[in-house]
Amino acid sequence: MKGKYYITTPIYYPSDKLHIGNTYTTVVADALARFKRLNGYDVFFLTGTDEHGQKIQRIAEKKGVTPKEYVDKIVASIKDLWKLMNISYDKFIRTTDDYHIKAVQDIFKKLYDKGDIYKGYYEGWYCTPCESFFTETQLVDGKCPDCGREVEWTKEEAYFFRLSKYQDKLLKYIEEHPDFILPEKRKNEMINNFIKPGLEDLCVSRTSFTWGIPVSFDEKHVVYVWIDALSNYITALGYGSDEKSLYEKYWPADVHLVGKDIVRFHTIIWPIMLMALDIPLPKTVFGHGWLLVDGGKMSKSKGNVVDPVILSEHFGVDAVRYYLLREIPFGSDGNFTSEMFIKRINSDLANDLGNLVSRTLTMIEKYFKGELRKGKFEGEFDEDLRRVALEVPVKVEKLMDDLKVSDALEEIWTLVRRANKYIDETMPWVLAKDEENKDRLMGVLYNLTEAIRIVSILISSFMPSTSVKINEQFGFEGTILTWEKALEFGAVDALLVKRGDIMFPRIDVEKKLEELEKL
Ligand code: ME8
């Protein structure tokens, strides 16, 4: 084992079913978790749901059910979605879980006893969907500066958290730990726009609604939803309970993967909570970019939602995973259009990967009845294919360490494309014409098989079922699929291959777009 790796996604609001944006974060976290496992780390991958707050209470009231009944249903659909998308989480936390509630109450009490939480009054403009208070000057045209909706004037007795006390300590920590906030541009944004102008104490309790965790020593207050939610990263490991072995093993987190909208909560409120509790800070908060649909940000409340279930039904789960992982470059935004999506599947999956696999299998069956063994290795094309096959896993490992998931896939495709080019260069169908070239022909197909085996190991973190399909057709199994063997060219001995169904049939773009329009 290389060590431990603790990765988390945001815990999503179960206010409605999840869309492709939430799916994006979770699929990226899954690819990283799977890759680290493959790479020899002891991984803990956490996801879950953030279930309290006025917004959920209101939706449930409208539907005539209790908030718990309402979220139970949505949470079930979220778990189904993660099952469909092949998400390999180790734990799913719900903020309505008893152990979490108790631990949050303990955390709140600890901070109060220490004097970092105190009682006062809060007056301000409150945006219900965003669960945030704003001052008069923060409003834009009298409306919420984040979502543009109506705000309500609210005054309540409340508890406050002394963010101001920790401002200098936080700034120093961020400056001394260059990897704490990534990418760099988000760090600068946090420092210059939020921390340096001065942190105000934060209102961390509410009395205007009841769907939340009661403050244990003052039950008419419920804990502010972000204090409740952020705590999940430690309560899920047993912090605040009697069983702390996971906490002792996995904390601090290696990566909190979040969208850029919530970097602020994760790099100001969360580290200050941890500092106040005398707990080490996570190593990295990574704020990824947006998946834009037709140029605009997607959100549950705005409605222009792309449904990951429908996309998976039409194109397959791995095509959806591939697109999400490939299309959004490190830290930047990516765009989703059905047309780009289909074109990407056709070029990268049907043409590049699908063709490589199917051509190689066909030739092994046609020329050797499916029986593959080692053959003659010779010449510059063989050397070059082997060189690329040996270089790519090393580069992919580094890129994944740096959270450059899209670049890692692009790197894997250099091997896929190199292998396709190798077929054109060596022209096995010409070799097959002469009995004397049999050993050489075997060598060519052997080299292709090795390249495909390495590709299959590498893509197993990104497209797990595609990797399984490749392994089944080639008969790859056991130790030749380990990470160590991804670093070797020539690990296969003898195989019996059997071609299966086409993995990624070419899609007729026009026809499919018409079909999707009608949905
Ligand atoms: O904020 N592109 O939950 P949430 C990429 N409960 N990612 C997107 C996206 C898009 N268009 N839209 C959403 C919350 N996301 C809180 C989190 S954590 C302690 C509490 C992803 O349901 C992205 O990761 O609104 C974003 O941060 C998250 O979904 C917000 O999910």
Coordinates of C-alpha atoms and ligand atoms in Angstrom, one line a residue:
M1 CA 0.0 0.0 0.0
K2 CA 1.2 3.5 -0.9
G3 CA -0.7 5.2 1.8
K4 CA -4.3 6.4 2.3
Y5 CA -6.4 8.6 0.0
Y6 CA -9.6 10.2 1.3
I7 CA -11.7 11.9 -1.4
T8 CA -15.1 13.6 -1.1
T9 CA -17.8 15.1 -3.3
P10 CA -20.1 17.8 -2.1
I11 CA -23.1 16.4 -0.4
Y12 CA -25.9 17.4 -2.8
Y13 CA -29.3 19.0 -1.9
P14 CA -32.0 16.4 -2.4
S15 CA -34.4 19.1 -3.4
D16 CA -35.0 17.5 -6.8
K17 CA -33.4 14.7 -8.8
L18 CA -29.8 15.4 -9.7
H19 CA -28.6 16.6 -13.1
I20 CA -25.6 16.1 -15.2
G21 CA -23.7 18.8 -13.3
N22 CA -23.8 17.0 -10.0
T23 CA -23.1 13.8 -11.9
Y24 CA -20.0 15.4 -13.3
T25 CA -18.4 16.0 -9.9
T26 CA -19.3 12.5 -8.7
V27 CA -17.9 10.9 -11.8
V28 CA -14.7 12.8 -11.6
A29 CA -14.3 11.8 -7.9
D30 CA -15.1 8.2 -8.9
A31 CA -12.4 8.2 -11.6
L32 CA -9.9 9.6 -9.1
A33 CA -10.9 7.1 -6.4
R34 CA -10.7 4.1 -8.8
F35 CA -7.4 5.3 -10.1
K36 CA -5.9 5.7 -6.7
R37 CA -7.1 2.2 -5.7
L38 CA -5.6 0.7 -8.9
N39 CA -2.4 2.7 -8.1
G40 CA -2.1 1.0 -4.7
Y41 CA -3.7 3.5 -2.3
D42 CA -6.0 2.6 0.5
V43 CA -8.9 4.8 -0.6
F44 CA -12.0 6.1 1.1
F45 CA -14.5 7.8 -1.2
L46 CA -17.4 9.7 0.4
T47 CA -20.5 11.2 -1.1
G48 CA -23.9 11.9 0.3
T49 CA -26.8 14.3 0.7
D50 CA -27.3 17.7 2.5
E51 CA -30.9 17.3 3.6
H52 CA -31.8 20.2 6.0
G53 CA -32.9 23.7 5.4
Q54 CA -35.8 25.9 4.7
K55 CA -35.9 25.2 1.0
I56 CA -36.5 21.5 1.5
Q57 CA -39.0 22.2 4.2
R58 CA -41.0 24.4 1.9
I59 CA -41.0 22.0 -1.0
A60 CA -42.2 19.2 1.3
E61 CA -44.9 21.4 2.7
K62 CA -46.1 22.2 -0.8
K63 CA -46.2 18.5 -1.7
G64 CA -48.1 17.7 1.6
V65 CA -45.4 15.4 2.9
T66 CA -42.9 15.6 5.8
P67 CA -39.4 16.8 4.8
K68 CA -38.0 13.4 5.8
E69 CA -40.6 11.6 3.5
Y70 CA -39.7 14.0 0.7
V71 CA -35.9 13.6 1.0
D72 CA -36.1 9.8 1.5
K73 CA -37.6 9.5 -2.0
I74 CA -35.1 11.8 -3.7
V75 CA -32.2 10.1 -1.8
A76 CA -33.3 6.7 -3.2
S77 CA -33.2 8.1 -6.7
I78 CA -29.8 9.6 -6.1
K79 CA -28.5 6.2 -4.9
D80 CA -30.0 4.6 -8.0
L81 CA -28.3 7.2 -10.2
W82 CA -24.9 6.5 -8.6
K83 CA -25.5 2.8 -9.1
L84 CA -26.3 3.4 -12.7
M85 CA -23.2 5.6 -13.2
N86 CA -21.0 2.9 -11.5
I87 CA -19.9 5.1 -8.7
S88 CA -17.7 3.2 -6.3
Y89 CA -18.3 5.2 -3.1
D90 CA -17.3 3.7 0.2
K91 CA -19.9 5.6 2.2
F92 CA -23.0 7.6 1.5
I93 CA -23.7 10.1 4.3
R94 CA -27.1 11.7 4.9
T95 CA -27.2 14.7 7.2
T96 CA -30.4 13.2 8.7
D97 CA -28.4 10.2 9.9
D98 CA -28.5 10.0 13.7
Y99 CA -24.7 9.8 14.2
H100 CA -24.3 12.9 12.1
I101 CA -26.9 14.9 14.0
K102 CA -25.3 14.0 17.3
A103 CA -21.8 14.8 16.1
V104 CA -22.9 18.2 14.7
Q105 CA -24.6 19.0 18.0
D106 CA -21.3 18.1 19.7
I107 CA -19.3 20.3 17.3
F108 CA -21.6 23.3 17.9
K109 CA -21.4 22.9 21.6
K110 CA -17.6 22.6 21.6
L111 CA -17.3 25.8 19.6
Y112 CA -19.8 27.5 22.0
D113 CA -17.9 26.3 25.1
K114 CA -14.7 27.6 23.6
G115 CA -16.3 31.0 23.0
D116 CA -15.9 30.8 19.2
I117 CA -19.7 30.7 18.9
Y118 CA -21.7 33.4 20.8
K119 CA -25.3 34.6 20.9
G120 CA -26.5 37.8 19.3
Y121 CA -29.1 39.2 16.8
Y122 CA -29.3 38.9 13.1
E123 CA -31.0 41.3 10.8
G124 CA -30.7 41.1 7.1
W125 CA -32.0 40.2 3.7
Y126 CA -32.4 36.4 3.4
C127 CA -32.5 34.4 0.2
T128 CA -34.3 31.1 0.8
P129 CA -33.1 29.1 -2.2
C130 CA -29.5 30.1 -1.4
E131 CA -29.9 29.8 2.3
S132 CA -27.9 33.0 2.7
F133 CA -28.2 36.4 4.4
F134 CA -27.2 39.6 2.5
T135 CA -26.6 43.1 3.5
E136 CA -28.4 46.0 1.7
T137 CA -25.2 46.8 -0.3
Q138 CA -24.7 43.2 -1.4
L139 CA -28.1 43.0 -3.1
V140 CA -28.3 43.5 -6.9
D141 CA -31.3 45.6 -7.9
G142 CA -32.8 44.6 -4.5
K143 CA -32.5 40.9 -5.3
C144 CA -30.3 38.1 -4.3
P145 CA -26.8 38.7 -5.8
D146 CA -26.3 34.9 -6.3
C147 CA -29.5 33.8 -8.0
G148 CA -31.3 37.0 -8.7
R149 CA -34.5 36.1 -6.8
E150 CA -36.6 37.9 -4.3
V151 CA -35.1 38.3 -0.8
E152 CA -37.0 38.7 2.6
W153 CA -36.1 41.0 5.5
T154 CA -35.5 38.8 8.5
K155 CA -34.6 39.6 12.1
E156 CA -33.8 36.8 14.5
E157 CA -31.9 36.0 17.7
A158 CA -29.0 33.9 16.5
Y159 CA -25.7 32.4 17.3
F160 CA -22.6 33.7 15.5
F161 CA -19.3 32.1 14.7
R162 CA -16.1 34.2 15.2
L163 CA -14.7 34.0 11.6
S164 CA -13.0 37.4 12.2
K165 CA -10.8 35.9 15.0
Y166 CA -9.3 33.4 12.6
Q167 CA -8.8 35.7 9.6
D168 CA -5.1 36.2 9.9
K169 CA -4.4 32.6 10.8
L170 CA -6.4 31.4 7.7
L171 CA -4.6 33.8 5.4
K172 CA -1.2 32.6 6.7
Y173 CA -2.2 29.0 6.4
I174 CA -3.3 29.5 2.8
E175 CA -0.1 31.3 1.9
E176 CA 2.0 28.6 3.5
H177 CA 0.1 25.7 1.9
P178 CA 0.1 26.3 -1.9
D179 CA -2.0 23.2 -2.6
F180 CA -4.7 24.0 -0.1
I181 CA -6.9 25.8 -2.7
L182 CA -6.6 24.7 -6.3
P183 CA -6.5 25.8 -9.0
E184 CA -4.4 28.8 -8.4
K185 CA -7.0 31.3 -9.8
R186 CA -9.6 30.2 -7.2
K187 CA -7.1 30.8 -4.5
N188 CA -6.4 34.3 -5.6
E189 CA -10.1 35.0 -5.8
M190 CA -10.7 33.8 -2.2
I191 CA -7.8 35.8 -0.8
N192 CA -8.4 39.0 -2.7
N193 CA -12.2 39.1 -2.8
F194 CA -13.2 37.5 0.5
I195 CA -10.4 37.1 3.1
K196 CA -8.4 40.3 2.7
P197 CA -11.4 42.7 2.7
G198 CA -12.2 41.3 6.1
L199 CA -14.2 38.4 7.4
E200 CA -17.4 39.1 9.4
D201 CA -18.7 36.8 12.0
L202 CA -21.1 34.3 10.5
C203 CA -24.7 33.7 11.6
V204 CA -24.8 30.0 12.3
S205 CA -28.2 29.3 13.7
R206 CA -31.8 29.9 12.6
T207 CA -35.2 30.2 14.3
S208 CA -37.3 30.9 11.3
F209 CA -37.8 27.3 10.4
T210 CA -37.4 23.9 12.1
W211 CA -36.1 21.5 9.5
G212 CA -32.5 21.3 10.8
I213 CA -30.4 20.0 13.6
P214 CA -31.5 21.6 16.9
V215 CA -28.8 23.4 18.9
S216 CA -28.6 21.0 21.8
F217 CA -28.5 23.6 24.6
D218 CA -31.1 26.0 23.0
E219 CA -33.6 23.9 21.0
K220 CA -35.5 26.7 19.3
H221 CA -32.5 27.2 17.2
V222 CA -31.4 25.0 14.3
V223 CA -27.8 24.8 13.2
Y224 CA -27.1 26.8 10.0
V225 CA -27.1 24.3 7.1
W226 CA -23.5 25.0 6.0
I227 CA -22.1 24.2 9.5
D228 CA -24.3 21.0 9.4
A229 CA -23.2 20.1 5.9
L230 CA -19.5 20.8 6.1
S231 CA -19.2 18.7 9.2
N232 CA -20.1 15.7 7.1
Y233 CA -16.5 15.2 6.0
I234 CA -15.5 14.3 9.5
T235 CA -18.7 12.9 11.0
A236 CA -18.9 10.3 8.2
L237 CA -15.6 9.0 9.5
G238 CA -16.9 8.8 13.1
Y239 CA -15.7 12.1 14.5
G240 CA -18.0 12.9 17.5
S241 CA -18.9 9.2 18.0
D242 CA -17.3 6.3 19.9
E243 CA -16.1 4.6 16.8
K244 CA -13.3 6.8 15.4
S245 CA -11.1 4.3 13.6
L246 CA -12.0 5.6 10.1
Y247 CA -11.4 9.1 11.3
E248 CA -8.0 8.2 12.7
K249 CA -7.1 6.4 9.6
Y250 CA -8.3 8.7 6.8
W251 CA -8.5 12.3 8.1
P252 CA -7.3 14.8 6.9
A253 CA -8.9 14.5 3.5
D254 CA -6.7 14.5 0.5
V255 CA -9.2 16.2 -1.8
H256 CA -12.5 17.8 -1.3
L257 CA -13.7 18.0 -4.9
V258 CA -16.3 20.8 -5.2
G259 CA -17.7 23.1 -7.9
K260 CA -16.5 26.6 -8.0
D261 CA -19.8 27.9 -6.5
I262 CA -19.0 26.5 -3.1
V263 CA -15.2 26.9 -2.9
R264 CA -15.9 29.9 -0.6
F265 CA -17.6 27.7 2.0
H266 CA -14.9 25.1 1.8
T267 CA -11.9 27.4 2.1
I268 CA -13.2 29.9 4.6
I269 CA -15.9 28.5 6.9
W270 CA -14.7 24.9 6.9
P271 CA -11.0 25.5 7.6
I272 CA -11.9 28.0 10.4
M273 CA -14.3 25.4 11.9
L274 CA -11.4 22.9 11.9
M275 CA -8.9 25.4 13.3
A276 CA -11.4 26.2 16.1
L277 CA -11.8 22.5 16.8
D278 CA -8.0 21.9 16.7
I279 CA -8.3 19.5 13.8
P280 CA -5.9 19.4 10.8
L281 CA -7.1 20.9 7.6
P282 CA -7.8 19.0 4.4
K283 CA -4.8 18.9 2.0
T284 CA -6.7 20.2 -1.0
V285 CA -9.9 21.9 -1.9
F286 CA -10.3 21.6 -5.6
G287 CA -12.8 23.9 -7.3
H288 CA -13.7 22.6 -10.7
G289 CA -15.3 24.5 -13.5
W290 CA -18.9 24.4 -14.8
L291 CA -20.5 22.2 -17.2
L292 CA -22.4 24.6 -19.3
V293 CA -25.5 23.7 -21.3
D294 CA -25.8 25.8 -24.4
G295 CA -23.5 28.3 -22.8
G296 CA -25.4 28.7 -19.5
K297 CA -24.9 27.2 -16.1
M298 CA -27.3 24.4 -15.3
S299 CA -29.1 24.3 -12.0
K300 CA -32.0 22.4 -10.6
S301 CA -34.0 25.5 -9.9
K302 CA -33.5 27.0 -13.4
G303 CA -34.9 23.9 -15.1
N304 CA -32.6 23.6 -18.1
V305 CA -31.5 20.3 -16.8
V306 CA -29.8 17.5 -18.8
D307 CA -30.9 14.1 -17.4
P308 CA -27.9 11.7 -16.9
V309 CA -30.3 8.8 -16.8
I310 CA -31.8 9.6 -20.2
L311 CA -28.4 10.2 -21.7
S312 CA -27.1 6.8 -20.3
E313 CA -30.2 5.0 -21.7
H314 CA -29.4 6.4 -25.2
F315 CA -25.7 6.2 -25.3
G316 CA -24.5 3.9 -22.5
V317 CA -23.1 4.9 -19.1
D318 CA -19.5 4.7 -20.2
A319 CA -20.1 7.1 -23.1
V320 CA -21.6 9.6 -20.6
R321 CA -18.7 9.1 -18.1
Y322 CA -16.2 9.5 -20.9
Y323 CA -17.7 12.7 -22.2
L324 CA -17.8 14.3 -18.7
L325 CA -14.3 13.3 -17.8
R326 CA -12.9 14.3 -21.2
E327 CA -14.7 17.5 -22.0
I328 CA -14.0 19.7 -19.1
P329 CA -10.4 20.8 -18.9
F330 CA -8.6 21.1 -15.5
G331 CA -10.3 23.9 -13.5
S332 CA -12.1 25.4 -16.5
D333 CA -15.6 25.3 -17.9
G334 CA -16.8 22.8 -20.5
N335 CA -19.8 22.9 -22.7
F336 CA -22.5 20.3 -23.3
T337 CA -24.4 20.1 -26.5
S338 CA -26.0 16.9 -27.8
E339 CA -24.2 17.3 -31.1
M340 CA -20.7 17.7 -29.5
F341 CA -21.5 14.7 -27.3
I342 CA -22.4 12.4 -30.2
K343 CA -19.4 13.6 -32.2
R344 CA -17.1 12.9 -29.3
I345 CA -18.5 9.4 -28.9
N346 CA -18.1 8.7 -32.6
S347 CA -14.6 9.9 -32.9
D348 CA -13.0 8.8 -29.7
L349 CA -15.0 5.7 -28.7
A350 CA -16.4 4.2 -31.9
N351 CA -13.5 5.2 -34.3
D352 CA -10.4 5.2 -32.1
L353 CA -11.0 2.7 -29.3
G354 CA -13.8 0.6 -30.7
N355 CA -12.0 0.1 -34.0
L356 CA -8.7 -0.8 -32.4
V357 CA -10.3 -3.4 -30.3
S358 CA -12.5 -4.9 -32.9
R359 CA -9.9 -4.9 -35.7
T360 CA -7.3 -6.6 -33.5
L361 CA -9.8 -9.3 -32.3
T362 CA -11.0 -9.9 -35.8
M363 CA -7.5 -10.4 -37.1
I364 CA -6.5 -12.8 -34.2
E365 CA -9.6 -14.8 -35.0
K366 CA -9.2 -14.7 -38.7
Y367 CA -5.5 -15.5 -38.9
F368 CA -4.9 -17.7 -35.8
K369 CA -8.4 -19.0 -34.8
G370 CA -8.3 -16.7 -31.8
E371 CA -5.1 -18.2 -30.4
L372 CA -2.5 -15.6 -29.5
R373 CA 1.0 -16.1 -28.3
K374 CA 4.3 -14.2 -28.4
G375 CA 5.6 -13.6 -31.9
K376 CA 8.5 -11.8 -33.6
F377 CA 9.2 -8.3 -32.2
E378 CA 11.2 -6.2 -34.7
G379 CA 11.8 -2.8 -36.2
E380 CA 11.1 0.8 -35.5
F381 CA 7.3 0.6 -35.4
D382 CA 7.4 -2.0 -32.7
E383 CA 9.9 0.0 -30.8
D384 CA 7.9 3.1 -31.1
L385 CA 4.6 1.5 -30.0
R386 CA 6.3 -0.1 -27.0
R387 CA 7.9 3.3 -26.1
V388 CA 4.5 5.1 -26.1
A389 CA 2.9 2.2 -24.3
L390 CA 5.5 2.4 -21.5
E391 CA 5.5 6.2 -21.3
V392 CA 1.7 6.7 -21.1
P393 CA 1.0 5.1 -17.8
V394 CA 3.7 7.1 -16.1
K395 CA 2.3 10.3 -17.5
V396 CA -1.2 9.4 -16.6
E397 CA -0.2 8.7 -13.0
K398 CA 1.3 12.1 -12.7
L399 CA -1.7 13.8 -14.3
M400 CA -4.1 12.1 -12.0
D401 CA -1.9 13.1 -9.0
D402 CA -2.4 16.7 -10.2
L403 CA -6.2 16.1 -10.7
K404 CA -5.9 16.6 -14.4
V405 CA -8.4 14.0 -15.3
S406 CA -9.2 15.2 -18.8
D407 CA -5.5 15.5 -19.7
A408 CA -5.0 12.0 -18.4
L409 CA -7.7 10.6 -20.8
E410 CA -6.2 12.6 -23.6
E411 CA -2.8 11.0 -22.8
I412 CA -4.4 7.5 -22.9
W413 CA -5.8 8.3 -26.3
T414 CA -2.3 9.0 -27.6
L415 CA -1.6 5.3 -27.0
V416 CA -5.0 4.3 -28.6
R417 CA -4.2 6.3 -31.7
R418 CA -0.6 5.1 -31.8
A419 CA -1.8 1.6 -31.8
N420 CA -4.3 2.3 -34.7
K421 CA -1.5 3.9 -36.6
Y422 CA 0.6 0.8 -36.0
I423 CA -1.9 -1.3 -37.8
D424 CA -1.7 0.9 -40.8
E425 CA 2.1 0.8 -40.7
T426 CA 2.5 -2.9 -40.3
M427 CA -0.3 -3.9 -42.6
P428 CA -1.1 -7.3 -41.1
W429 CA -3.4 -8.2 -44.0
V430 CA -0.4 -8.1 -46.3
L431 CA 1.7 -10.2 -43.9
A432 CA -1.1 -12.7 -43.8
K433 CA -0.7 -13.4 -47.5
D434 CA 2.6 -15.2 -47.0
E435 CA 3.0 -18.3 -44.8
E436 CA 6.6 -17.3 -44.1
N437 CA 5.4 -14.1 -42.3
K438 CA 3.3 -16.0 -39.8
D439 CA 5.6 -15.4 -36.8
R440 CA 5.9 -11.7 -37.7
L441 CA 2.1 -11.4 -38.1
M442 CA 1.7 -13.0 -34.7
G443 CA 4.2 -10.5 -33.3
V444 CA 2.2 -7.6 -34.7
L445 CA -1.1 -8.9 -33.2
Y446 CA 0.7 -9.6 -29.9
N447 CA 2.0 -6.0 -29.7
L448 CA -1.4 -4.7 -30.4
T449 CA -2.9 -6.9 -27.8
E450 CA -0.3 -5.6 -25.3
A451 CA -1.1 -2.0 -26.1
I452 CA -4.8 -2.8 -25.7
R453 CA -4.2 -4.5 -22.3
I454 CA -2.4 -1.4 -21.1
V455 CA -5.2 0.8 -22.4
S456 CA -7.7 -1.4 -20.7
I457 CA -6.0 -1.1 -17.3
L458 CA -5.7 2.7 -17.7
I459 CA -9.4 3.2 -18.8
S460 CA -10.7 1.0 -16.0
S461 CA -10.9 4.0 -13.7
F462 CA -12.7 6.1 -16.3
M463 CA -14.9 3.6 -18.1
P464 CA -15.1 0.5 -15.8
S465 CA -17.5 -1.6 -17.8
T466 CA -15.8 -0.9 -21.1
S467 CA -12.6 -2.2 -19.6
V468 CA -14.3 -5.3 -18.4
K469 CA -15.8 -5.9 -21.9
I470 CA -12.3 -5.6 -23.4
N471 CA -10.8 -8.0 -20.8
E472 CA -13.5 -10.5 -21.4
Q473 CA -13.0 -10.5 -25.2
F474 CA -9.2 -10.8 -24.9
G475 CA -9.3 -13.1 -22.0
F476 CA -7.2 -10.7 -19.8
E477 CA -7.5 -11.7 -16.2
G478 CA -5.6 -11.9 -12.9
T479 CA -2.3 -10.2 -12.3
I480 CA -1.7 -9.0 -15.9
L481 CA -4.4 -6.4 -15.1
T482 CA -2.6 -4.9 -12.1
W483 CA -1.0 -1.4 -12.1
E484 CA 2.5 -3.0 -12.0
K485 CA 1.7 -4.8 -15.2
A486 CA 0.5 -1.6 -16.9
L487 CA 4.1 -0.6 -16.7
E488 CA 5.3 -3.6 -18.6
F489 CA 5.1 -4.4 -22.3
G490 CA 5.1 -8.1 -22.9
A491 CA 3.3 -9.4 -19.8
V492 CA 0.8 -11.5 -21.7
D493 CA 1.8 -15.1 -22.4
A494 CA -0.8 -17.0 -24.4
L495 CA -4.5 -16.1 -24.8
L496 CA -7.6 -17.3 -26.4
V497 CA -9.7 -14.4 -27.7
K498 CA -13.3 -14.2 -28.5
R499 CA -14.9 -11.2 -30.2
G500 CA -18.1 -10.0 -28.6
D501 CA -20.6 -7.3 -29.6
I502 CA -19.4 -4.0 -31.0
M503 CA -18.8 -1.8 -27.9
F504 CA -19.5 1.6 -29.4
P505 CA -21.6 1.5 -32.6
R506 CA -21.3 4.6 -34.7
I507 CA -24.1 6.9 -34.2
D508 CA -25.9 8.7 -37.0
V509 CA -25.7 12.3 -35.7
E510 CA -28.7 13.7 -37.6
K511 CA -31.0 10.8 -36.8
K512 CA -30.1 10.7 -33.1
L513 CA -30.5 14.5 -32.7
E514 CA -34.0 14.2 -34.2
E515 CA -34.8 11.4 -31.8
L516 CA -33.5 13.4 -28.8
E517 CA -35.5 16.5 -29.9
K518 CA -38.7 14.5 -29.6
L519 CA -38.1 13.5 -26.0
Ligands
ME8_1 O1 -24.1 23.1 -3.0 N1 -21.3 21.9 -13.6 O2 -25.3 21.2 -3.1 P1 -25.8 21.2 -4.7 C1 -20.5 21.3 -12.8 N2 -25.4 21.0 -0.6 N3 -20.8 20.9 -11.5 C2 -22.0 21.2 -11.1 C3 -22.9 21.9 -11.8 C4 -22.5 22.3 -13.2 N4 -23.3 22.9 -14.0 N5 -24.0 22.1 -11.1 C5 -23.8 21.6 -9.9 C6 -24.6 22.1 -2.5 N6 -22.6 21.0 -9.9 C7 -24.4 21.9 -1.0 C8 -23.0 21.3 -0.9 S1 -21.0 20.3 0.6 C9 -20.6 20.3 2.2 C10 -22.6 21.0 0.6 C11 -22.0 20.3 -8.7 O3 -26.8 20.1 -4.8 C12 -20.8 21.1 -8.2 O4 -19.9 20.2 -7.5 O5 -26.2 22.5 -5.1 C13 -21.4 21.9 -7.2 O6 -20.5 22.4 -6.2 C14 -22.4 21.0 -6.6 O7 -22.9 20.2 -7.7 C15 -23.6 21.7 -5.9 O8 -24.5 20.8 -5.5

